[in-house]
Amino acid sequence: MEDSKTIQEDLEKNMQIKISYKDYVFAAFFSAACALVIWRAFYGLDWTDESYYLAVTKRFFQGNRPFREEWFTTQLIGVLLLPLYSLYHGVTGGTEGILLFMRLCYVGFSAAVSLLAYVCLVREENLDRVPAALFALSSLFYVRANIPTLSYYSIGLGCFLIYLLLRGKPGMFRNISAGVAFAVSTVCMPYMALYFAVTVVGKVYRSVRVRRINREDIWILTGIVLSAAVFLIYCAGSGNAGDILTNLPEVLEDPEHQSTLTGSVFSFLKFMITVFYQYLFWPQVLLSAGIIWSSRRKGNHERIKKLLKAGA
């Protein structure tokens, strides 16, 4: 109770931070950056992935269900884009211009996440406004594979960042929202389930050791469970839930990715280290190790939390 009370007092104190002239400068730069990103959305076209996301979504719009007609896990992006696809189709009566619509939705999503990051880092993490602004602008301008649209990369990264920013602070709604954001990031990147499993084990161990259940953890788990329930209800909506369950064992035996669960995980980690993060993995490891060593030496545990959260 004392820890929770202390956190609440710190939050109330941080929320009283006065608006600085740097906030107005950031608002001007951020508005200009958003205008630039919107302008960029009207140019270029990716001939592979960008159309694939909507092709999968169209399948679900026409009645297909996840893991019933296809086994590959990337199809789950279609579930997330289906509400926007249905909305656009319902308003316009077709799909002409939907690629541009999705790009503009991506700009709105990316801008919202970046703005949330700035506010949370300044008001709740007491980070100076300049690095917070640089982080927010970096988040806004970052485009995975130069494809400025809603994808499992952009939604997954954005929602995981929302989870990191909202989790652990007092408040039922914000922690449930953090849980929902984490669930969405897991749908985008199924390997995030490993992170979830490790986190749950750590939380359970801590709760047993201190003989106290963290209320915020319960709300986060509630958000995850509610999201999972909605997803499962949708998957079973066709009345052929049995077919979906029958096909699930085949997911890891896809003709292009034949392997066991363990082999699939190790293959994924090997790819991330040797290919995807070929030049960044070891510098990131050394940076994290240096931050941990420095923080432990000085006994400043809050510093490492802020730095790692900003780095993530």
PDB file of C-alpha atoms in Angstrom:
ATOM      1  CA  MET A   1       0.000   0.000   0.000  1.00  0.00           C
ATOM      2  CA  GLU A   2       2.840   2.380   0.818  1.00  0.00           C
ATOM      3  CA  ASP A   3       4.485   1.771  -2.566  1.00  0.00           C
ATOM      4  CA  SER A   4       1.209   2.409  -4.365  1.00  0.00           C
ATOM      5  CA  LYS A   5       0.629   5.584  -2.330  1.00  0.00           C
ATOM      6  CA  THR A   6       4.131   6.838  -3.111  1.00  0.00           C
ATOM      7  CA  ILE A   7       3.661   6.232  -6.844  1.00  0.00           C
ATOM      8  CA  GLN A   8       0.314   8.042  -6.733  1.00  0.00           C
ATOM      9  CA  GLU A   9       1.895  11.045  -4.994  1.00  0.00           C
ATOM     10  CA  ASP A  10       4.708  11.137  -7.552  1.00  0.00           C
ATOM     11  CA  LEU A  11       2.210  11.046 -10.411  1.00  0.00           C
ATOM     12  CA  GLU A  12       0.150  13.870  -8.912  1.00  0.00           C
ATOM     13  CA  LYS A  13       3.322  15.905  -8.472  1.00  0.00           C
ATOM     14  CA  ASN A  14       4.435  15.240 -12.046  1.00  0.00           C
ATOM     15  CA  MET A  15       1.022  16.121 -13.485  1.00  0.00           C
ATOM     16  CA  GLN A  16       1.429  19.585 -11.918  1.00  0.00           C
ATOM     17  CA  ILE A  17       4.463  20.297 -14.128  1.00  0.00           C
ATOM     18  CA  LYS A  18       3.940  23.658 -15.783  1.00  0.00           C
ATOM     19  CA  ILE A  19       3.922  24.009 -19.544  1.00  0.00           C
ATOM     20  CA  SER A  20       7.299  25.220 -20.749  1.00  0.00           C
ATOM     21  CA  TYR A  21       8.155  27.197 -23.854  1.00  0.00           C
ATOM     22  CA  LYS A  22       9.887  23.991 -24.985  1.00  0.00           C
ATOM     23  CA  ASP A  23       6.445  22.367 -25.172  1.00  0.00           C
ATOM     24  CA  TYR A  24       5.314  25.019 -27.646  1.00  0.00           C
ATOM     25  CA  VAL A  25       8.496  24.547 -29.662  1.00  0.00           C
ATOM     26  CA  PHE A  26       7.885  20.793 -29.687  1.00  0.00           C
ATOM     27  CA  ALA A  27       4.258  21.341 -30.760  1.00  0.00           C
ATOM     28  CA  ALA A  28       5.437  23.424 -33.718  1.00  0.00           C
ATOM     29  CA  PHE A  29       8.072  20.900 -34.803  1.00  0.00           C
ATOM     30  CA  PHE A  30       5.681  17.988 -34.243  1.00  0.00           C
ATOM     31  CA  SER A  31       2.932  19.626 -36.323  1.00  0.00           C
ATOM     32  CA  ALA A  32       5.393  20.278 -39.142  1.00  0.00           C
ATOM     33  CA  ALA A  33       6.641  16.682 -38.911  1.00  0.00           C
ATOM     34  CA  CYS A  34       3.063  15.352 -39.117  1.00  0.00           C
ATOM     35  CA  ALA A  35       2.399  17.505 -42.179  1.00  0.00           C
ATOM     36  CA  LEU A  36       5.574  16.156 -43.792  1.00  0.00           C
ATOM     37  CA  VAL A  37       4.589  12.550 -43.068  1.00  0.00           C
ATOM     38  CA  ILE A  38       1.105  13.144 -44.479  1.00  0.00           C
ATOM     39  CA  TRP A  39       2.657  14.628 -47.641  1.00  0.00           C
ATOM     40  CA  ARG A  40       4.942  11.596 -47.901  1.00  0.00           C
ATOM     41  CA  ALA A  41       1.950   9.233 -47.709  1.00  0.00           C
ATOM     42  CA  PHE A  42       0.781  10.342 -51.160  1.00  0.00           C
ATOM     43  CA  TYR A  43       3.974   9.164 -52.886  1.00  0.00           C
ATOM     44  CA  GLY A  44       5.428   5.752 -53.731  1.00  0.00           C
ATOM     45  CA  LEU A  45       3.976   2.268 -53.629  1.00  0.00           C
ATOM     46  CA  ASP A  46       5.272  -1.022 -52.319  1.00  0.00           C
ATOM     47  CA  TRP A  47       4.347  -3.814 -54.752  1.00  0.00           C
ATOM     48  CA  THR A  48       4.595  -6.673 -52.252  1.00  0.00           C
ATOM     49  CA  ASP A  49       3.763  -6.320 -48.559  1.00  0.00           C
ATOM     50  CA  GLU A  50       1.526  -3.252 -48.705  1.00  0.00           C
ATOM     51  CA  SER A  51      -1.039  -4.919 -50.951  1.00  0.00           C
ATOM     52  CA  TYR A  52      -0.636  -8.254 -49.134  1.00  0.00           C
ATOM     53  CA  TYR A  53      -1.959  -6.810 -45.857  1.00  0.00           C
ATOM     54  CA  LEU A  54      -5.194  -5.749 -47.525  1.00  0.00           C
ATOM     55  CA  ALA A  55      -5.465  -8.922 -49.610  1.00  0.00           C
ATOM     56  CA  VAL A  56      -5.522 -10.972 -46.415  1.00  0.00           C
ATOM     57  CA  THR A  57      -8.031  -8.550 -44.875  1.00  0.00           C
ATOM     58  CA  LYS A  58     -10.293  -8.941 -47.914  1.00  0.00           C
ATOM     59  CA  ARG A  59     -10.342 -12.724 -47.331  1.00  0.00           C
ATOM     60  CA  PHE A  60     -11.714 -12.226 -43.830  1.00  0.00           C
ATOM     61  CA  PHE A  61     -14.169  -9.596 -45.105  1.00  0.00           C
ATOM     62  CA  GLN A  62     -15.523 -12.229 -47.488  1.00  0.00           C
ATOM     63  CA  GLY A  63     -15.982 -14.840 -44.748  1.00  0.00           C
ATOM     64  CA  ASN A  64     -12.676 -16.651 -44.236  1.00  0.00           C
ATOM     65  CA  ARG A  65     -11.463 -17.290 -40.683  1.00  0.00           C
ATOM     66  CA  PRO A  66      -7.909 -17.395 -39.237  1.00  0.00           C
ATOM     67  CA  PHE A  67      -6.156 -20.774 -39.497  1.00  0.00           C
ATOM     68  CA  ARG A  68      -9.082 -22.379 -41.281  1.00  0.00           C
ATOM     69  CA  GLU A  69      -8.219 -21.753 -44.934  1.00  0.00           C
ATOM     70  CA  GLU A  70      -4.567 -20.862 -44.377  1.00  0.00           C
ATOM     71  CA  TRP A  71      -1.936 -21.744 -41.754  1.00  0.00           C
ATOM     72  CA  PHE A  72       0.650 -18.944 -42.002  1.00  0.00           C
ATOM     73  CA  THR A  73       0.684 -16.691 -38.890  1.00  0.00           C
ATOM     74  CA  THR A  74       1.115 -13.391 -40.776  1.00  0.00           C
ATOM     75  CA  GLN A  75      -2.546 -13.611 -41.772  1.00  0.00           C
ATOM     76  CA  LEU A  76      -3.463 -12.254 -38.327  1.00  0.00           C
ATOM     77  CA  ILE A  77      -2.829  -8.710 -39.566  1.00  0.00           C
ATOM     78  CA  GLY A  78      -6.049  -9.111 -41.528  1.00  0.00           C
ATOM     79  CA  VAL A  79      -8.017  -9.504 -38.286  1.00  0.00           C
ATOM     80  CA  LEU A  80      -6.676  -6.183 -36.985  1.00  0.00           C
ATOM     81  CA  LEU A  81      -7.315  -4.305 -40.234  1.00  0.00           C
ATOM     82  CA  LEU A  82     -10.781  -5.786 -40.775  1.00  0.00           C
ATOM     83  CA  PRO A  83     -12.704  -3.062 -38.843  1.00  0.00           C
ATOM     84  CA  LEU A  84     -11.049  -0.281 -40.886  1.00  0.00           C
ATOM     85  CA  TYR A  85     -11.515  -2.245 -44.133  1.00  0.00           C
ATOM     86  CA  SER A  86     -15.208  -2.821 -43.353  1.00  0.00           C
ATOM     87  CA  LEU A  87     -15.693   0.837 -42.426  1.00  0.00           C
ATOM     88  CA  TYR A  88     -14.099   2.082 -45.663  1.00  0.00           C
ATOM     89  CA  HIS A  89     -16.011  -0.421 -47.789  1.00  0.00           C
ATOM     90  CA  GLY A  90     -19.276   0.487 -46.056  1.00  0.00           C
ATOM     91  CA  VAL A  91     -18.788   4.232 -46.616  1.00  0.00           C
ATOM     92  CA  THR A  92     -17.436   4.162 -50.184  1.00  0.00           C
ATOM     93  CA  GLY A  93     -19.043   0.963 -51.455  1.00  0.00           C
ATOM     94  CA  GLY A  94     -15.727  -0.386 -52.710  1.00  0.00           C
ATOM     95  CA  THR A  95     -11.981  -0.420 -52.188  1.00  0.00           C
ATOM     96  CA  GLU A  96     -10.764   2.291 -54.579  1.00  0.00           C
ATOM     97  CA  GLY A  97      -8.317   4.479 -52.677  1.00  0.00           C
ATOM     98  CA  ILE A  98      -8.076   2.145 -49.684  1.00  0.00           C
ATOM     99  CA  LEU A  99      -4.267   1.964 -49.830  1.00  0.00           C
ATOM    100  CA  LEU A 100      -4.069   5.720 -49.286  1.00  0.00           C
ATOM    101  CA  PHE A 101      -6.714   5.506 -46.564  1.00  0.00           C
ATOM    102  CA  MET A 102      -4.652   2.942 -44.674  1.00  0.00           C
ATOM    103  CA  ARG A 103      -1.557   5.112 -45.032  1.00  0.00           C
ATOM    104  CA  LEU A 104      -3.357   8.085 -43.513  1.00  0.00           C
ATOM    105  CA  CYS A 105      -4.648   5.871 -40.691  1.00  0.00           C
ATOM    106  CA  TYR A 106      -1.051   4.827 -40.095  1.00  0.00           C
ATOM    107  CA  VAL A 107       0.024   8.472 -39.865  1.00  0.00           C
ATOM    108  CA  GLY A 108      -2.698   9.125 -37.293  1.00  0.00           C
ATOM    109  CA  PHE A 109      -1.748   6.050 -35.267  1.00  0.00           C
ATOM    110  CA  SER A 110       1.967   6.842 -35.376  1.00  0.00           C
ATOM    111  CA  ALA A 111       1.368  10.475 -34.410  1.00  0.00           C
ATOM    112  CA  ALA A 112      -0.834   9.462 -31.455  1.00  0.00           C
ATOM    113  CA  VAL A 113       1.755   6.991 -30.148  1.00  0.00           C
ATOM    114  CA  SER A 114       4.584   9.520 -30.538  1.00  0.00           C
ATOM    115  CA  LEU A 115       2.622  12.238 -28.745  1.00  0.00           C
ATOM    116  CA  LEU A 116       1.750   9.833 -25.934  1.00  0.00           C
ATOM    117  CA  ALA A 117       5.435   8.970 -25.602  1.00  0.00           C
ATOM    118  CA  TYR A 118       6.393  12.637 -25.265  1.00  0.00           C
ATOM    119  CA  VAL A 119       3.737  13.332 -22.621  1.00  0.00           C
ATOM    120  CA  CYS A 120       4.519  10.235 -20.557  1.00  0.00           C
ATOM    121  CA  LEU A 121       8.295  10.681 -20.698  1.00  0.00           C
ATOM    122  CA  VAL A 122       8.062  14.333 -19.633  1.00  0.00           C
ATOM    123  CA  ARG A 123       5.276  14.172 -17.060  1.00  0.00           C
ATOM    124  CA  GLU A 124       5.683  10.712 -15.576  1.00  0.00           C
ATOM    125  CA  GLU A 125       9.335   9.811 -16.131  1.00  0.00           C
ATOM    126  CA  ASN A 126      10.703  13.337 -15.506  1.00  0.00           C
ATOM    127  CA  LEU A 127      12.746  13.132 -18.698  1.00  0.00           C
ATOM    128  CA  ASP A 128      14.042  16.411 -20.088  1.00  0.00           C
ATOM    129  CA  ARG A 129      11.901  17.774 -22.900  1.00  0.00           C
ATOM    130  CA  VAL A 130      14.663  17.761 -25.526  1.00  0.00           C
ATOM    131  CA  PRO A 131      15.426  13.994 -25.473  1.00  0.00           C
ATOM    132  CA  ALA A 132      11.701  13.291 -25.062  1.00  0.00           C
ATOM    133  CA  ALA A 133      10.986  15.357 -28.177  1.00  0.00           C
ATOM    134  CA  LEU A 134      13.767  13.627 -30.126  1.00  0.00           C
ATOM    135  CA  PHE A 135      12.358  10.248 -29.119  1.00  0.00           C
ATOM    136  CA  ALA A 136       8.826  11.235 -30.161  1.00  0.00           C
ATOM    137  CA  LEU A 137      10.007  12.551 -33.536  1.00  0.00           C
ATOM    138  CA  SER A 138      12.131   9.432 -34.106  1.00  0.00           C
ATOM    139  CA  SER A 139       9.088   7.288 -33.404  1.00  0.00           C
ATOM    140  CA  LEU A 140       6.999   9.330 -35.833  1.00  0.00           C
ATOM    141  CA  PHE A 141       9.538   9.177 -38.671  1.00  0.00           C
ATOM    142  CA  TYR A 142      10.492   5.516 -38.239  1.00  0.00           C
ATOM    143  CA  VAL A 143       9.002   3.404 -41.041  1.00  0.00           C
ATOM    144  CA  ARG A 144       9.790  -0.305 -41.118  1.00  0.00           C
ATOM    145  CA  ALA A 145      11.052  -1.307 -44.594  1.00  0.00           C
ATOM    146  CA  ASN A 146       9.931   2.129 -45.868  1.00  0.00           C
ATOM    147  CA  ILE A 147       6.307   0.946 -46.053  1.00  0.00           C
ATOM    148  CA  PRO A 148       4.242   3.749 -44.432  1.00  0.00           C
ATOM    149  CA  THR A 149       1.074   1.823 -43.723  1.00  0.00           C
ATOM    150  CA  LEU A 150      -0.617  -0.212 -41.027  1.00  0.00           C
ATOM    151  CA  SER A 151       1.183  -3.550 -40.828  1.00  0.00           C
ATOM    152  CA  TYR A 152       2.139  -6.153 -38.256  1.00  0.00           C
ATOM    153  CA  TYR A 153       5.408  -4.234 -37.882  1.00  0.00           C
ATOM    154  CA  SER A 154       3.980  -0.748 -37.333  1.00  0.00           C
ATOM    155  CA  ILE A 155       0.993  -1.831 -35.231  1.00  0.00           C
ATOM    156  CA  GLY A 156       3.058  -4.339 -33.235  1.00  0.00           C
ATOM    157  CA  LEU A 157       5.816  -1.854 -32.386  1.00  0.00           C
ATOM    158  CA  GLY A 158       3.380   0.981 -31.676  1.00  0.00           C
ATOM    159  CA  CYS A 159       1.165  -1.093 -29.382  1.00  0.00           C
ATOM    160  CA  PHE A 160       4.133  -2.517 -27.493  1.00  0.00           C
ATOM    161  CA  LEU A 161       5.380   1.028 -26.901  1.00  0.00           C
ATOM    162  CA  ILE A 162       1.912   1.987 -25.621  1.00  0.00           C
ATOM    163  CA  TYR A 163       2.096  -0.988 -23.253  1.00  0.00           C
ATOM    164  CA  LEU A 164       5.478   0.135 -21.914  1.00  0.00           C
ATOM    165  CA  LEU A 165       4.271   3.696 -21.397  1.00  0.00           C
ATOM    166  CA  LEU A 166       0.984   2.882 -19.670  1.00  0.00           C
ATOM    167  CA  ARG A 167       1.760  -0.177 -17.561  1.00  0.00           C
ATOM    168  CA  GLY A 168       2.410  -0.196 -13.835  1.00  0.00           C
ATOM    169  CA  LYS A 169       1.014   3.228 -12.921  1.00  0.00           C
ATOM    170  CA  PRO A 170      -2.125   3.553 -10.759  1.00  0.00           C
ATOM    171  CA  GLY A 171      -5.375   3.530 -12.687  1.00  0.00           C
ATOM    172  CA  MET A 172      -7.689   0.747 -13.813  1.00  0.00           C
ATOM    173  CA  PHE A 173      -8.405   2.093 -17.302  1.00  0.00           C
ATOM    174  CA  ARG A 174      -4.776   2.803 -18.226  1.00  0.00           C
ATOM    175  CA  ASN A 175      -3.592  -0.645 -17.129  1.00  0.00           C
ATOM    176  CA  ILE A 176      -6.435  -2.419 -18.924  1.00  0.00           C
ATOM    177  CA  SER A 177      -5.506  -0.349 -21.978  1.00  0.00           C
ATOM    178  CA  ALA A 178      -1.891  -1.448 -21.525  1.00  0.00           C
ATOM    179  CA  GLY A 179      -3.049  -5.077 -21.490  1.00  0.00           C
ATOM    180  CA  VAL A 180      -5.105  -4.590 -24.652  1.00  0.00           C
ATOM    181  CA  ALA A 181      -2.122  -2.921 -26.363  1.00  0.00           C
ATOM    182  CA  PHE A 182       0.126  -5.826 -25.406  1.00  0.00           C
ATOM    183  CA  ALA A 183      -2.420  -8.346 -26.707  1.00  0.00           C
ATOM    184  CA  VAL A 184      -2.571  -6.534 -30.051  1.00  0.00           C
ATOM    185  CA  SER A 185       1.233  -6.507 -30.299  1.00  0.00           C
ATOM    186  CA  THR A 186       1.194 -10.260 -29.655  1.00  0.00           C
ATOM    187  CA  VAL A 187      -1.315 -10.798 -32.474  1.00  0.00           C
ATOM    188  CA  CYS A 188       1.091  -8.893 -34.745  1.00  0.00           C
ATOM    189  CA  MET A 189       4.152 -10.770 -33.485  1.00  0.00           C
ATOM    190  CA  PRO A 190       3.123 -14.170 -32.019  1.00  0.00           C
ATOM    191  CA  TYR A 191       6.615 -14.632 -30.556  1.00  0.00           C
ATOM    192  CA  MET A 192       5.694 -11.912 -28.053  1.00  0.00           C
ATOM    193  CA  ALA A 193       3.835 -14.700 -26.250  1.00  0.00           C
ATOM    194  CA  LEU A 194       7.267 -15.840 -25.000  1.00  0.00           C
ATOM    195  CA  TYR A 195       7.792 -12.422 -23.402  1.00  0.00           C
ATOM    196  CA  PHE A 196       4.326 -12.697 -21.849  1.00  0.00           C
ATOM    197  CA  ALA A 197       5.092 -16.132 -20.394  1.00  0.00           C
ATOM    198  CA  VAL A 198       8.395 -14.976 -18.881  1.00  0.00           C
ATOM    199  CA  THR A 199       6.723 -11.852 -17.461  1.00  0.00           C
ATOM    200  CA  VAL A 200       3.889 -13.833 -15.877  1.00  0.00           C
ATOM    201  CA  VAL A 201       6.326 -16.255 -14.242  1.00  0.00           C
ATOM    202  CA  GLY A 202       8.314 -13.331 -12.846  1.00  0.00           C
ATOM    203  CA  LYS A 203       5.204 -11.573 -11.537  1.00  0.00           C
ATOM    204  CA  VAL A 204       3.893 -14.752  -9.882  1.00  0.00           C
ATOM    205  CA  TYR A 205       7.264 -15.393  -8.248  1.00  0.00           C
ATOM    206  CA  ARG A 206       7.413 -11.841  -6.912  1.00  0.00           C
ATOM    207  CA  SER A 207       3.835 -11.987  -5.617  1.00  0.00           C
ATOM    208  CA  VAL A 208       4.497 -15.256  -3.800  1.00  0.00           C
ATOM    209  CA  ARG A 209       7.713 -13.926  -2.287  1.00  0.00           C
ATOM    210  CA  VAL A 210       6.241 -10.642  -0.991  1.00  0.00           C
ATOM    211  CA  ARG A 211       2.814 -12.228  -0.324  1.00  0.00           C
ATOM    212  CA  ARG A 212       1.022  -9.447  -2.138  1.00  0.00           C
ATOM    213  CA  ILE A 213      -0.706  -9.206  -5.517  1.00  0.00           C
ATOM    214  CA  ASN A 214      -0.052  -6.047  -7.499  1.00  0.00           C
ATOM    215  CA  ARG A 215      -3.391  -4.528  -8.476  1.00  0.00           C
ATOM    216  CA  GLU A 216      -1.964  -3.003 -11.657  1.00  0.00           C
ATOM    217  CA  ASP A 217      -0.810  -6.443 -12.834  1.00  0.00           C
ATOM    218  CA  ILE A 218      -4.348  -7.758 -12.396  1.00  0.00           C
ATOM    219  CA  TRP A 219      -5.758  -4.974 -14.566  1.00  0.00           C
ATOM    220  CA  ILE A 220      -3.140  -5.574 -17.264  1.00  0.00           C
ATOM    221  CA  LEU A 221      -3.981  -9.278 -17.275  1.00  0.00           C
ATOM    222  CA  THR A 222      -7.672  -8.353 -17.485  1.00  0.00           C
ATOM    223  CA  GLY A 223      -7.013  -6.347 -20.648  1.00  0.00           C
ATOM    224  CA  ILE A 224      -5.103  -9.268 -22.178  1.00  0.00           C
ATOM    225  CA  VAL A 225      -7.834 -11.777 -21.289  1.00  0.00           C
ATOM    226  CA  LEU A 226     -10.616  -9.544 -22.649  1.00  0.00           C
ATOM    227  CA  SER A 227      -8.716  -9.102 -25.921  1.00  0.00           C
ATOM    228  CA  ALA A 228      -8.134 -12.836 -26.192  1.00  0.00           C
ATOM    229  CA  ALA A 229     -11.835 -13.479 -25.578  1.00  0.00           C
ATOM    230  CA  VAL A 230     -12.864 -11.091 -28.369  1.00  0.00           C
ATOM    231  CA  PHE A 231     -10.359 -12.704 -30.751  1.00  0.00           C
ATOM    232  CA  LEU A 232     -11.526 -16.249 -29.948  1.00  0.00           C
ATOM    233  CA  ILE A 233     -15.185 -15.286 -30.311  1.00  0.00           C
ATOM    234  CA  TYR A 234     -14.438 -13.862 -33.747  1.00  0.00           C
ATOM    235  CA  CYS A 235     -12.478 -16.954 -34.799  1.00  0.00           C
ATOM    236  CA  ALA A 236     -15.321 -19.211 -33.699  1.00  0.00           C
ATOM    237  CA  GLY A 237     -17.965 -17.012 -35.317  1.00  0.00           C
ATOM    238  CA  SER A 238     -18.110 -19.132 -38.461  1.00  0.00           C
ATOM    239  CA  GLY A 239     -19.396 -22.123 -36.543  1.00  0.00           C
ATOM    240  CA  ASN A 240     -16.398 -24.204 -37.623  1.00  0.00           C
ATOM    241  CA  ALA A 241     -14.232 -23.752 -34.532  1.00  0.00           C
ATOM    242  CA  GLY A 242     -13.402 -27.457 -34.699  1.00  0.00           C
ATOM    243  CA  ASP A 243     -11.714 -27.004 -38.083  1.00  0.00           C
ATOM    244  CA  ILE A 244      -9.607 -24.160 -36.705  1.00  0.00           C
ATOM    245  CA  LEU A 245      -8.503 -26.193 -33.684  1.00  0.00           C
ATOM    246  CA  THR A 246      -7.664 -29.117 -35.939  1.00  0.00           C
ATOM    247  CA  ASN A 247      -5.422 -26.937 -38.101  1.00  0.00           C
ATOM    248  CA  LEU A 248      -3.533 -25.276 -35.243  1.00  0.00           C
ATOM    249  CA  PRO A 249      -0.922 -28.084 -34.955  1.00  0.00           C
ATOM    250  CA  GLU A 250      -0.137 -27.510 -38.628  1.00  0.00           C
ATOM    251  CA  VAL A 251       0.751 -23.853 -38.113  1.00  0.00           C
ATOM    252  CA  LEU A 252       4.362 -24.652 -37.124  1.00  0.00           C
ATOM    253  CA  GLU A 253       4.558 -27.242 -39.901  1.00  0.00           C
ATOM    254  CA  ASP A 254       3.792 -24.842 -42.709  1.00  0.00           C
ATOM    255  CA  PRO A 255       5.516 -26.056 -45.922  1.00  0.00           C
ATOM    256  CA  GLU A 256       7.747 -22.965 -45.823  1.00  0.00           C
ATOM    257  CA  HIS A 257       8.526 -23.227 -42.105  1.00  0.00           C
ATOM    258  CA  GLN A 258       8.682 -26.896 -41.153  1.00  0.00           C
ATOM    259  CA  SER A 259      10.104 -27.184 -37.640  1.00  0.00           C
ATOM    260  CA  THR A 260       9.245 -27.998 -34.066  1.00  0.00           C
ATOM    261  CA  LEU A 261       8.259 -25.231 -31.634  1.00  0.00           C
ATOM    262  CA  THR A 262      11.756 -25.186 -30.124  1.00  0.00           C
ATOM    263  CA  GLY A 263      13.417 -25.200 -33.520  1.00  0.00           C
ATOM    264  CA  SER A 264      11.140 -22.407 -34.706  1.00  0.00           C
ATOM    265  CA  VAL A 265      12.020 -20.244 -31.708  1.00  0.00           C
ATOM    266  CA  PHE A 266      15.758 -20.792 -32.120  1.00  0.00           C
ATOM    267  CA  SER A 267      15.517 -20.128 -35.859  1.00  0.00           C
ATOM    268  CA  PHE A 268      13.723 -16.877 -35.128  1.00  0.00           C
ATOM    269  CA  LEU A 269      16.343 -15.783 -32.576  1.00  0.00           C
ATOM    270  CA  LYS A 270      19.167 -16.714 -34.950  1.00  0.00           C
ATOM    271  CA  PHE A 271      17.558 -14.687 -37.739  1.00  0.00           C
ATOM    272  CA  MET A 272      17.097 -11.647 -35.486  1.00  0.00           C
ATOM    273  CA  ILE A 273      20.715 -11.745 -34.261  1.00  0.00           C
ATOM    274  CA  THR A 274      22.553 -12.651 -37.478  1.00  0.00           C
ATOM    275  CA  VAL A 275      20.370 -10.962 -40.107  1.00  0.00           C
ATOM    276  CA  PHE A 276      17.733  -8.515 -38.889  1.00  0.00           C
ATOM    277  CA  TYR A 277      19.899  -6.912 -36.167  1.00  0.00           C
ATOM    278  CA  GLN A 278      23.220  -7.940 -37.664  1.00  0.00           C
ATOM    279  CA  TYR A 279      24.924  -4.628 -36.844  1.00  0.00           C
ATOM    280  CA  LEU A 280      22.776  -3.521 -33.890  1.00  0.00           C
ATOM    281  CA  PHE A 281      22.384  -6.591 -31.680  1.00  0.00           C
ATOM    282  CA  TRP A 282      25.752  -6.615 -29.906  1.00  0.00           C
ATOM    283  CA  PRO A 283      25.933  -2.816 -29.505  1.00  0.00           C
ATOM    284  CA  GLN A 284      22.474  -2.990 -27.908  1.00  0.00           C
ATOM    285  CA  VAL A 285      23.620  -5.770 -25.585  1.00  0.00           C
ATOM    286  CA  LEU A 286      26.701  -3.788 -24.566  1.00  0.00           C
ATOM    287  CA  LEU A 287      24.647  -0.619 -24.075  1.00  0.00           C
ATOM    288  CA  SER A 288      22.107  -2.430 -21.869  1.00  0.00           C
ATOM    289  CA  ALA A 289      24.885  -4.095 -19.871  1.00  0.00           C
ATOM    290  CA  GLY A 290      26.590  -0.730 -19.364  1.00  0.00           C
ATOM    291  CA  ILE A 291      23.378   0.902 -18.154  1.00  0.00           C
ATOM    292  CA  ILE A 292      22.689  -1.970 -15.753  1.00  0.00           C
ATOM    293  CA  TRP A 293      26.248  -1.924 -14.387  1.00  0.00           C
ATOM    294  CA  SER A 294      26.222   1.847 -13.970  1.00  0.00           C
ATOM    295  CA  SER A 295      22.817   1.877 -12.272  1.00  0.00           C
ATOM    296  CA  ARG A 296      23.668  -0.933  -9.865  1.00  0.00           C
ATOM    297  CA  ARG A 297      26.924   0.762  -8.972  1.00  0.00           C
ATOM    298  CA  LYS A 298      25.196   4.001  -8.055  1.00  0.00           C
ATOM    299  CA  GLY A 299      22.143   2.338  -6.596  1.00  0.00           C
ATOM    300  CA  ASN A 300      19.884   4.333  -8.908  1.00  0.00           C
ATOM    301  CA  HIS A 301      17.318   1.761 -10.084  1.00  0.00           C
ATOM    302  CA  GLU A 302      14.886   4.344 -11.431  1.00  0.00           C
ATOM    303  CA  ARG A 303      17.479   5.576 -13.900  1.00  0.00           C
ATOM    304  CA  ILE A 304      17.783   2.206 -15.605  1.00  0.00           C
ATOM    305  CA  LYS A 305      13.992   1.929 -15.895  1.00  0.00           C
ATOM    306  CA  LYS A 306      13.748   5.277 -17.656  1.00  0.00           C
ATOM    307  CA  LEU A 307      16.681   4.668 -19.985  1.00  0.00           C
ATOM    308  CA  LEU A 308      15.567   1.170 -20.985  1.00  0.00           C
ATOM    309  CA  LYS A 309      11.972   2.337 -21.484  1.00  0.00           C
ATOM    310  CA  ALA A 310      13.147   5.183 -23.731  1.00  0.00           C
ATOM    311  CA  GLY A 311      15.490   2.800 -25.583  1.00  0.00           C
ATOM    312  CA  ALA A 312      12.711   0.256 -26.129  1.00  0.00           C
TER     313      ALA A 312
END
